[in-house]
PDB file of C-alpha atoms in Angstrom:
ATOM      1  CA  ASP O   1     132.552 -14.310  59.817  1.00  0.00           C
ATOM      2  CA  GLN O   2     132.296 -11.955  62.468  1.00  0.00           C
ATOM      3  CA  GLN O   3     130.243 -14.028  64.844  1.00  0.00           C
ATOM      4  CA  VAL O   4     130.202 -11.295  67.238  1.00  0.00           C
ATOM      5  CA  LYS O   5     129.357  -7.775  66.356  1.00  0.00           C
ATOM      6  CA  GLN O   6     129.261  -4.359  68.051  1.00  0.00           C
ATOM      7  CA  ASN O   7     127.915  -1.872  65.600  1.00  0.00           C
ATOM      8  CA  SER O   8     128.512   0.899  67.549  1.00  0.00           C
ATOM      9  CA  PRO O   9     132.517   1.967  67.216  1.00  0.00           C
ATOM     10  CA  SER O  10     132.613   5.287  69.005  1.00  0.00           C
ATOM     11  CA  LEU O  11     129.616   6.696  71.748  1.00  0.00           C
ATOM     12  CA  SER O  12     129.684   9.043  74.493  1.00  0.00           C
ATOM     13  CA  VAL O  13     128.357  10.807  77.122  1.00  0.00           C
ATOM     14  CA  GLN O  14     128.238  13.245  79.529  1.00  0.00           C
ATOM     15  CA  GLU O  15     129.275  12.261  83.015  1.00  0.00           C
ATOM     16  CA  GLY O  16     126.733  10.740  85.238  1.00  0.00           C
ATOM     17  CA  ARG O  17     124.392   9.801  82.897  1.00  0.00           C
ATOM     18  CA  ILE O  18     123.745   5.658  81.856  1.00  0.00           C
ATOM     19  CA  SER O  19     125.859   4.601  78.550  1.00  0.00           C
ATOM     20  CA  ILE O  20     124.512   1.187  77.072  1.00  0.00           C
ATOM     21  CA  LEU O  21     126.990  -1.298  75.477  1.00  0.00           C
ATOM     22  CA  ASN O  22     125.357  -3.425  72.592  1.00  0.00           C
ATOM     23  CA  CYS O  23     126.660  -6.702  71.353  1.00  0.00           C
ATOM     24  CA  ASP O  24     125.036  -8.522  68.993  1.00  0.00           C
ATOM     25  CA  TYR O  25     125.779 -11.916  67.821  1.00  0.00           C
ATOM     26  CA  THR O  26     124.953 -15.139  65.744  1.00  0.00           C
ATOM     27  CA  ASN O  27     126.207 -18.668  66.943  1.00  0.00           C
ATOM     28  CA  SER O  28     123.597 -19.925  68.414  1.00  0.00           C
ATOM     29  CA  MET O  29     126.516 -22.565  70.985  1.00  0.00           C
ATOM     30  CA  PHE O  30     127.388 -19.549  72.802  1.00  0.00           C
ATOM     31  CA  ASP O  31     125.979 -19.942  75.837  1.00  0.00           C
ATOM     32  CA  TYR O  32     128.943 -17.297  78.239  1.00  0.00           C
ATOM     33  CA  PHE O  33     129.513 -14.210  77.066  1.00  0.00           C
ATOM     34  CA  LEU O  34     131.945 -11.376  78.563  1.00  0.00           C
ATOM     35  CA  TRP O  35     133.203  -7.627  78.467  1.00  0.00           C
ATOM     36  CA  TYR O  36     136.025  -6.823  78.745  1.00  0.00           C
ATOM     37  CA  LYS O  37     137.406  -2.629  78.742  1.00  0.00           C
ATOM     38  CA  LYS O  38     140.789  -2.129  77.719  1.00  0.00           C
ATOM     39  CA  TYR O  39     143.316   1.509  78.202  1.00  0.00           C
ATOM     40  CA  PRO O  40     145.766   2.853  75.080  1.00  0.00           C
ATOM     41  CA  ALA O  41     148.689   0.687  75.919  1.00  0.00           C
ATOM     42  CA  GLU O  42     147.376  -2.204  78.153  1.00  0.00           C
ATOM     43  CA  GLY O  43     145.985  -5.313  77.637  1.00  0.00           C
ATOM     44  CA  PRO O  44     141.776  -6.089  78.110  1.00  0.00           C
ATOM     45  CA  THR O  45     140.245  -6.173  81.396  1.00  0.00           C
ATOM     46  CA  PHE O  46     137.228  -8.208  82.504  1.00  0.00           C
ATOM     47  CA  LEU O  47     134.649  -6.708  83.405  1.00  0.00           C
ATOM     48  CA  ILE O  48     131.336  -8.901  83.948  1.00  0.00           C
ATOM     49  CA  SER O  49     129.841 -11.399  82.891  1.00  0.00           C
ATOM     50  CA  ILE O  50     126.755 -13.271  82.076  1.00  0.00           C
ATOM     51  CA  SER O  51     125.730 -17.328  81.080  1.00  0.00           C
ATOM     52  CA  SER O  52     123.326 -17.972  79.087  1.00  0.00           C
ATOM     53  CA  ILE O  53     120.759 -19.620  81.681  1.00  0.00           C
ATOM     54  CA  LYS O  54     120.728 -15.684  83.601  1.00  0.00           C
ATOM     55  CA  ASP O  55     119.190 -12.462  81.656  1.00  0.00           C
ATOM     56  CA  LYS O  56     120.497 -10.091  83.524  1.00  0.00           C
ATOM     57  CA  ASN O  57     123.668 -10.476  85.896  1.00  0.00           C
ATOM     58  CA  GLU O  58     124.987  -6.655  87.872  1.00  0.00           C
ATOM     59  CA  ASP O  59     128.314  -5.729  89.396  1.00  0.00           C
ATOM     60  CA  GLY O  60     128.418  -2.330  91.070  1.00  0.00           C
ATOM     61  CA  ARG O  61     127.757   0.270  88.095  1.00  0.00           C
ATOM     62  CA  PHE O  62     127.616  -2.457  85.761  1.00  0.00           C
ATOM     63  CA  THR O  63     124.771  -4.786  84.499  1.00  0.00           C
ATOM     64  CA  VAL O  64     124.503  -6.533  81.903  1.00  0.00           C
ATOM     65  CA  PHE O  65     121.228  -7.739  79.990  1.00  0.00           C
ATOM     66  CA  LEU O  66     120.735 -10.717  77.649  1.00  0.00           C
ATOM     67  CA  ASN O  67     117.886 -11.331  74.919  1.00  0.00           C
ATOM     68  CA  LYS O  68     119.069 -14.389  73.694  1.00  0.00           C
ATOM     69  CA  SER O  69     115.662 -14.742  71.587  1.00  0.00           C
ATOM     70  CA  ALA O  70     117.495 -11.548  69.922  1.00  0.00           C
ATOM     71  CA  LYS O  71     121.203 -12.954  70.212  1.00  0.00           C
ATOM     72  CA  HIS O  72     121.915 -10.116  71.696  1.00  0.00           C
ATOM     73  CA  LEU O  73     123.281  -7.969  75.133  1.00  0.00           C
ATOM     74  CA  SER O  74     124.542  -4.306  76.753  1.00  0.00           C
ATOM     75  CA  LEU O  75     126.226  -3.468  79.177  1.00  0.00           C
ATOM     76  CA  HIS O  76     124.917  -0.361  80.974  1.00  0.00           C
ATOM     77  CA  ILE O  77     127.218   2.014  83.470  1.00  0.00           C
ATOM     78  CA  VAL O  78     125.068   3.970  86.047  1.00  0.00           C
ATOM     79  CA  PRO O  79     126.771   6.370  86.589  1.00  0.00           C
ATOM     80  CA  SER O  80     128.989   7.165  83.638  1.00  0.00           C
ATOM     81  CA  GLN O  81     132.633   8.373  85.363  1.00  0.00           C
ATOM     82  CA  PRO O  82     134.894   9.754  83.434  1.00  0.00           C
ATOM     83  CA  GLY O  83     137.636   6.775  84.263  1.00  0.00           C
ATOM     84  CA  ASP O  84     135.591   4.558  81.670  1.00  0.00           C
ATOM     85  CA  SER O  85     136.771   6.545  79.077  1.00  0.00           C
ATOM     86  CA  ALA O  86     138.131   2.936  77.182  1.00  0.00           C
ATOM     87  CA  VAL O  87     138.029   0.758  74.110  1.00  0.00           C
ATOM     88  CA  TYR O  88     134.370  -1.847  75.936  1.00  0.00           C
ATOM     89  CA  PHE O  89     134.753  -5.491  73.919  1.00  0.00           C
ATOM     90  CA  CYS O  90     131.922  -7.772  74.150  1.00  0.00           C
ATOM     91  CA  ALA O  91     133.438 -11.807  73.449  1.00  0.00           C
ATOM     92  CA  ALA O  92     131.668 -15.326  73.707  1.00  0.00           C
ATOM     93  CA  SER O  93     132.260 -18.521  74.672  1.00  0.00           C
ATOM     94  CA  ALA O  94     130.105 -21.475  72.864  1.00  0.00           C
ATOM     95  CA  ARG O  95     129.059 -24.626  75.028  1.00  0.00           C
ATOM     96  CA  THR O  96     132.167 -26.175  72.810  1.00  0.00           C
ATOM     97  CA  GLY O  97     134.169 -27.538  75.308  1.00  0.00           C
ATOM     98  CA  ALA O  98     137.090 -24.209  73.611  1.00  0.00           C
ATOM     99  CA  ASN O  99     138.396 -21.779  76.097  1.00  0.00           C
ATOM    100  CA  ASN O 100     138.406 -19.448  73.282  1.00  0.00           C
ATOM    101  CA  LEU O 101     136.201 -16.325  73.242  1.00  0.00           C
ATOM    102  CA  PHE O 102     134.804 -14.828  70.268  1.00  0.00           C
ATOM    103  CA  PHE O 103     135.449 -10.476  69.890  1.00  0.00           C
ATOM    104  CA  GLY O 104     133.777  -7.821  69.404  1.00  0.00           C
ATOM    105  CA  THR O 105     135.034  -4.871  66.971  1.00  0.00           C
ATOM    106  CA  GLY O 106     134.437  -2.785  69.762  1.00  0.00           C
ATOM    107  CA  THR O 107     133.213   0.360  70.529  1.00  0.00           C
ATOM    108  CA  ARG O 108     135.317   2.714  72.048  1.00  0.00           C
ATOM    109  CA  LEU O 109     133.351   5.106  75.135  1.00  0.00           C
ATOM    110  CA  THR O 110     133.690   8.983  75.635  1.00  0.00           C
ATOM    111  CA  VAL O 111     131.896   9.641  79.566  1.00  0.00           C
ATOM    112  CA  ILE O 112     132.020  14.191  78.990  1.00  0.00           C
ATOM    113  CA  PRO O 113     133.564  16.179  82.268  1.00  0.00           C
TER     114      PRO O 113
ATOM    115  CA  LYS J   1     150.648 -12.107  93.063  1.00  0.00           C
ATOM    116  CA  ALA J   2     152.580 -10.524  89.262  1.00  0.00           C
ATOM    117  CA  GLY J   3     150.658 -10.342  86.279  1.00  0.00           C
ATOM    118  CA  VAL J   4     150.570 -11.849  82.497  1.00  0.00           C
ATOM    119  CA  THR J   5     153.867 -10.535  80.883  1.00  0.00           C
ATOM    120  CA  GLN J   6     154.828 -10.315  77.016  1.00  0.00           C
ATOM    121  CA  THR J   7     158.059 -10.070  75.625  1.00  0.00           C
ATOM    122  CA  PRO J   8     159.007  -7.799  73.102  1.00  0.00           C
ATOM    123  CA  ARG J   9     156.574  -5.179  73.367  1.00  0.00           C
ATOM    124  CA  TYR J  10     157.460  -3.826  70.538  1.00  0.00           C
ATOM    125  CA  LEU J  11     158.832  -5.000  67.036  1.00  0.00           C
ATOM    126  CA  ILE J  12     160.187  -3.848  63.690  1.00  0.00           C
ATOM    127  CA  LYS J  13     160.302  -6.334  61.347  1.00  0.00           C
ATOM    128  CA  THR J  14     161.023  -6.907  57.118  1.00  0.00           C
ATOM    129  CA  ARG J  15     158.212  -8.483  55.208  1.00  0.00           C
ATOM    130  CA  GLY J  16     159.738 -12.622  54.406  1.00  0.00           C
ATOM    131  CA  GLN J  17     161.556 -12.206  57.610  1.00  0.00           C
ATOM    132  CA  GLN J  18     160.100 -14.844  60.862  1.00  0.00           C
ATOM    133  CA  VAL J  19     159.393 -13.444  65.155  1.00  0.00           C
ATOM    134  CA  THR J  20     158.802 -14.724  67.961  1.00  0.00           C
ATOM    135  CA  LEU J  21     156.959 -13.451  70.786  1.00  0.00           C
ATOM    136  CA  SER J  22     156.889 -14.109  74.750  1.00  0.00           C
ATOM    137  CA  CYS J  23     154.465 -14.903  76.998  1.00  0.00           C
ATOM    138  CA  SER J  24     154.851 -16.034  80.314  1.00  0.00           C
ATOM    139  CA  PRO J  25     151.174 -16.838  82.219  1.00  0.00           C
ATOM    140  CA  ILE J  26     150.073 -15.472  85.773  1.00  0.00           C
ATOM    141  CA  SER J  27     152.009 -17.295  88.196  1.00  0.00           C
ATOM    142  CA  GLY J  28     149.863 -21.427  88.724  1.00  0.00           C
ATOM    143  CA  HIS J  29     148.427 -20.519  85.300  1.00  0.00           C
ATOM    144  CA  ARG J  30     148.549 -23.563  83.166  1.00  0.00           C
ATOM    145  CA  SER J  31     146.463 -22.006  79.890  1.00  0.00           C
ATOM    146  CA  VAL J  32     147.839 -20.029  77.117  1.00  0.00           C
ATOM    147  CA  SER J  33     145.384 -18.295  74.986  1.00  0.00           C
ATOM    148  CA  TRP J  34     147.434 -16.187  71.966  1.00  0.00           C
ATOM    149  CA  TYR J  35     145.119 -13.218  69.900  1.00  0.00           C
ATOM    150  CA  GLN J  36     145.730 -11.231  66.991  1.00  0.00           C
ATOM    151  CA  GLN J  37     144.064  -6.977  67.595  1.00  0.00           C
ATOM    152  CA  THR J  38     144.043  -5.698  64.052  1.00  0.00           C
ATOM    153  CA  PRO J  39     141.413  -1.648  64.090  1.00  0.00           C
ATOM    154  CA  GLY J  40     139.160  -4.028  61.024  1.00  0.00           C
ATOM    155  CA  GLN J  41     138.830  -6.927  63.245  1.00  0.00           C
ATOM    156  CA  GLY J  42     139.031  -6.134  67.232  1.00  0.00           C
ATOM    157  CA  LEU J  43     140.279  -9.648  68.477  1.00  0.00           C
ATOM    158  CA  GLN J  44     141.134 -13.275  67.163  1.00  0.00           C
ATOM    159  CA  PHE J  45     141.884 -16.140  68.624  1.00  0.00           C
ATOM    160  CA  LEU J  46     145.119 -17.503  67.789  1.00  0.00           C
ATOM    161  CA  PHE J  47     145.279 -21.227  69.078  1.00  0.00           C
ATOM    162  CA  GLU J  48     145.265 -22.235  73.045  1.00  0.00           C
ATOM    163  CA  TYR J  49     147.401 -23.460  74.373  1.00  0.00           C
ATOM    164  CA  PHE J  50     147.228 -26.087  77.994  1.00  0.00           C
ATOM    165  CA  SER J  51     149.597 -28.705  79.239  1.00  0.00           C
ATOM    166  CA  GLU J  52     152.361 -27.629  76.790  1.00  0.00           C
ATOM    167  CA  THR J  53     149.510 -29.667  73.861  1.00  0.00           C
ATOM    168  CA  GLN J  54     147.720 -26.740  71.699  1.00  0.00           C
ATOM    169  CA  ARG J  55     143.872 -27.200  72.581  1.00  0.00           C
ATOM    170  CA  ASN J  56     142.271 -25.412  70.633  1.00  0.00           C
ATOM    171  CA  LYS J  57     142.746 -23.809  67.032  1.00  0.00           C
ATOM    172  CA  GLY J  58     141.720 -20.494  65.000  1.00  0.00           C
ATOM    173  CA  ASN J  59     141.874 -19.458  61.451  1.00  0.00           C
ATOM    174  CA  PHE J  60     144.804 -19.325  60.986  1.00  0.00           C
ATOM    175  CA  PRO J  61     147.267 -19.693  58.828  1.00  0.00           C
ATOM    176  CA  GLY J  62     150.161 -22.774  59.492  1.00  0.00           C
ATOM    177  CA  ARG J  63     152.793 -19.628  59.326  1.00  0.00           C
ATOM    178  CA  PHE J  64     150.872 -19.140  62.902  1.00  0.00           C
ATOM    179  CA  SER J  65     152.932 -21.244  65.426  1.00  0.00           C
ATOM    180  CA  GLY J  66     153.484 -22.182  69.693  1.00  0.00           C
ATOM    181  CA  ARG J  67     154.074 -23.932  72.048  1.00  0.00           C
ATOM    182  CA  GLN J  68     153.853 -23.947  75.663  1.00  0.00           C
ATOM    183  CA  PHE J  69     156.924 -25.020  77.839  1.00  0.00           C
ATOM    184  CA  SER J  70     156.529 -27.125  80.748  1.00  0.00           C
ATOM    185  CA  ASN J  71     156.414 -24.102  83.030  1.00  0.00           C
ATOM    186  CA  SER J  72     153.792 -22.628  81.002  1.00  0.00           C
ATOM    187  CA  ARG J  73     155.016 -19.458  79.241  1.00  0.00           C
ATOM    188  CA  SER J  74     154.330 -19.945  75.620  1.00  0.00           C
ATOM    189  CA  GLU J  75     155.634 -18.412  72.602  1.00  0.00           C
ATOM    190  CA  MET J  76     154.464 -17.782  69.475  1.00  0.00           C
ATOM    191  CA  ASN J  77     155.646 -17.330  65.854  1.00  0.00           C
ATOM    192  CA  VAL J  78     154.909 -16.612  62.831  1.00  0.00           C
ATOM    193  CA  SER J  79     157.213 -17.079  59.312  1.00  0.00           C
ATOM    194  CA  THR J  80     157.260 -16.114  56.593  1.00  0.00           C
ATOM    195  CA  LEU J  81     155.738 -12.156  58.024  1.00  0.00           C
ATOM    196  CA  GLU J  82     153.780 -10.537  54.834  1.00  0.00           C
ATOM    197  CA  LEU J  83     152.292  -6.533  56.215  1.00  0.00           C
ATOM    198  CA  GLY J  84     149.287  -7.722  56.689  1.00  0.00           C
ATOM    199  CA  ASP J  85     150.776  -9.159  60.236  1.00  0.00           C
ATOM    200  CA  SER J  86     150.874  -6.105  61.765  1.00  0.00           C
ATOM    201  CA  ALA J  87     148.812  -5.517  64.889  1.00  0.00           C
ATOM    202  CA  LEU J  88     149.020  -6.148  68.360  1.00  0.00           C
ATOM    203  CA  TYR J  89     149.359  -9.961  69.478  1.00  0.00           C
ATOM    204  CA  LEU J  90     147.762 -10.311  73.221  1.00  0.00           C
ATOM    205  CA  CYS J  91     147.784 -13.414  75.109  1.00  0.00           C
ATOM    206  CA  ALA J  92     146.055 -15.006  77.909  1.00  0.00           C
ATOM    207  CA  SER J  93     146.331 -16.888  80.844  1.00  0.00           C
ATOM    208  CA  SER J  94     143.999 -18.729  82.917  1.00  0.00           C
ATOM    209  CA  SER J  95     144.146 -21.896  84.916  1.00  0.00           C
ATOM    210  CA  GLY J  96     142.000 -23.245  81.919  1.00  0.00           C
ATOM    211  CA  GLY J  97     138.559 -24.471  82.846  1.00  0.00           C
ATOM    212  CA  ARG J  98     135.778 -22.826  80.541  1.00  0.00           C
ATOM    213  CA  GLY J  99     135.013 -19.965  82.141  1.00  0.00           C
ATOM    214  CA  ASP J 100     137.710 -18.866  84.287  1.00  0.00           C
ATOM    215  CA  GLU J 101     138.554 -15.532  84.032  1.00  0.00           C
ATOM    216  CA  GLN J 102     141.450 -14.768  81.064  1.00  0.00           C
ATOM    217  CA  TYR J 103     143.693 -12.119  82.561  1.00  0.00           C
ATOM    218  CA  PHE J 104     144.904 -10.183  79.242  1.00  0.00           C
ATOM    219  CA  GLY J 105     148.948  -9.071  79.040  1.00  0.00           C
ATOM    220  CA  PRO J 106     149.955  -5.787  77.547  1.00  0.00           C
ATOM    221  CA  GLY J 107     150.479  -7.401  74.352  1.00  0.00           C
ATOM    222  CA  THR J 108     153.315  -7.086  71.621  1.00  0.00           C
ATOM    223  CA  ARG J 109     152.991  -3.904  69.120  1.00  0.00           C
ATOM    224  CA  LEU J 110     154.717  -5.828  65.231  1.00  0.00           C
ATOM    225  CA  THR J 111     154.668  -3.632  63.370  1.00  0.00           C
ATOM    226  CA  VAL J 112     156.029  -5.241  59.820  1.00  0.00           C
ATOM    227  CA  THR J 113     157.675  -2.703  56.502  1.00  0.00           C
TER     228      THR J 113
END
């Protein structure tokens, strides 16, 4: 049972435009959300996170939005750059105290120069 | 600071065999988590070790086991390999507190024939 879902396996965006990656979750116990970026042959690298007490967190070109009532979060990348081309994973953590992350299946972003 | 290292990077095994994968966390990190990545399922949590004790476990059969040594290095063992165990196995280290950023290694690509 996939508790974190990324329904778009791929996304193509022109350089300089906005990339919007979406993520949905089903477990209401999740209270901490993260985005990871993964290049081929490398492990995922942390990008940005958001706690459930916030609805927005911004870090440079990256902004994560959280809509708790819809159990939905999104990652906005503005402006998109070719180096952003990678697989993006959404992850969530539950407030049970455990340290494990629940990941989505990933969205492959391609930024076209 | 050196990153998370995993050995070996690639491995080919036959059905029925067993395999041991190794992970060396970032110096000072006491938590090591293991994840399995497959194309259809994304990253799925296997287990987490903290200070040589298994602190958390995912929904994997008992064929998957692990341990952690006093220097925080961790090993993961899979016995009686099945074709479906072919995957990228990733380990992540962190300080161990909930919400602490997890740093991933490059992974071990296991192929079972």
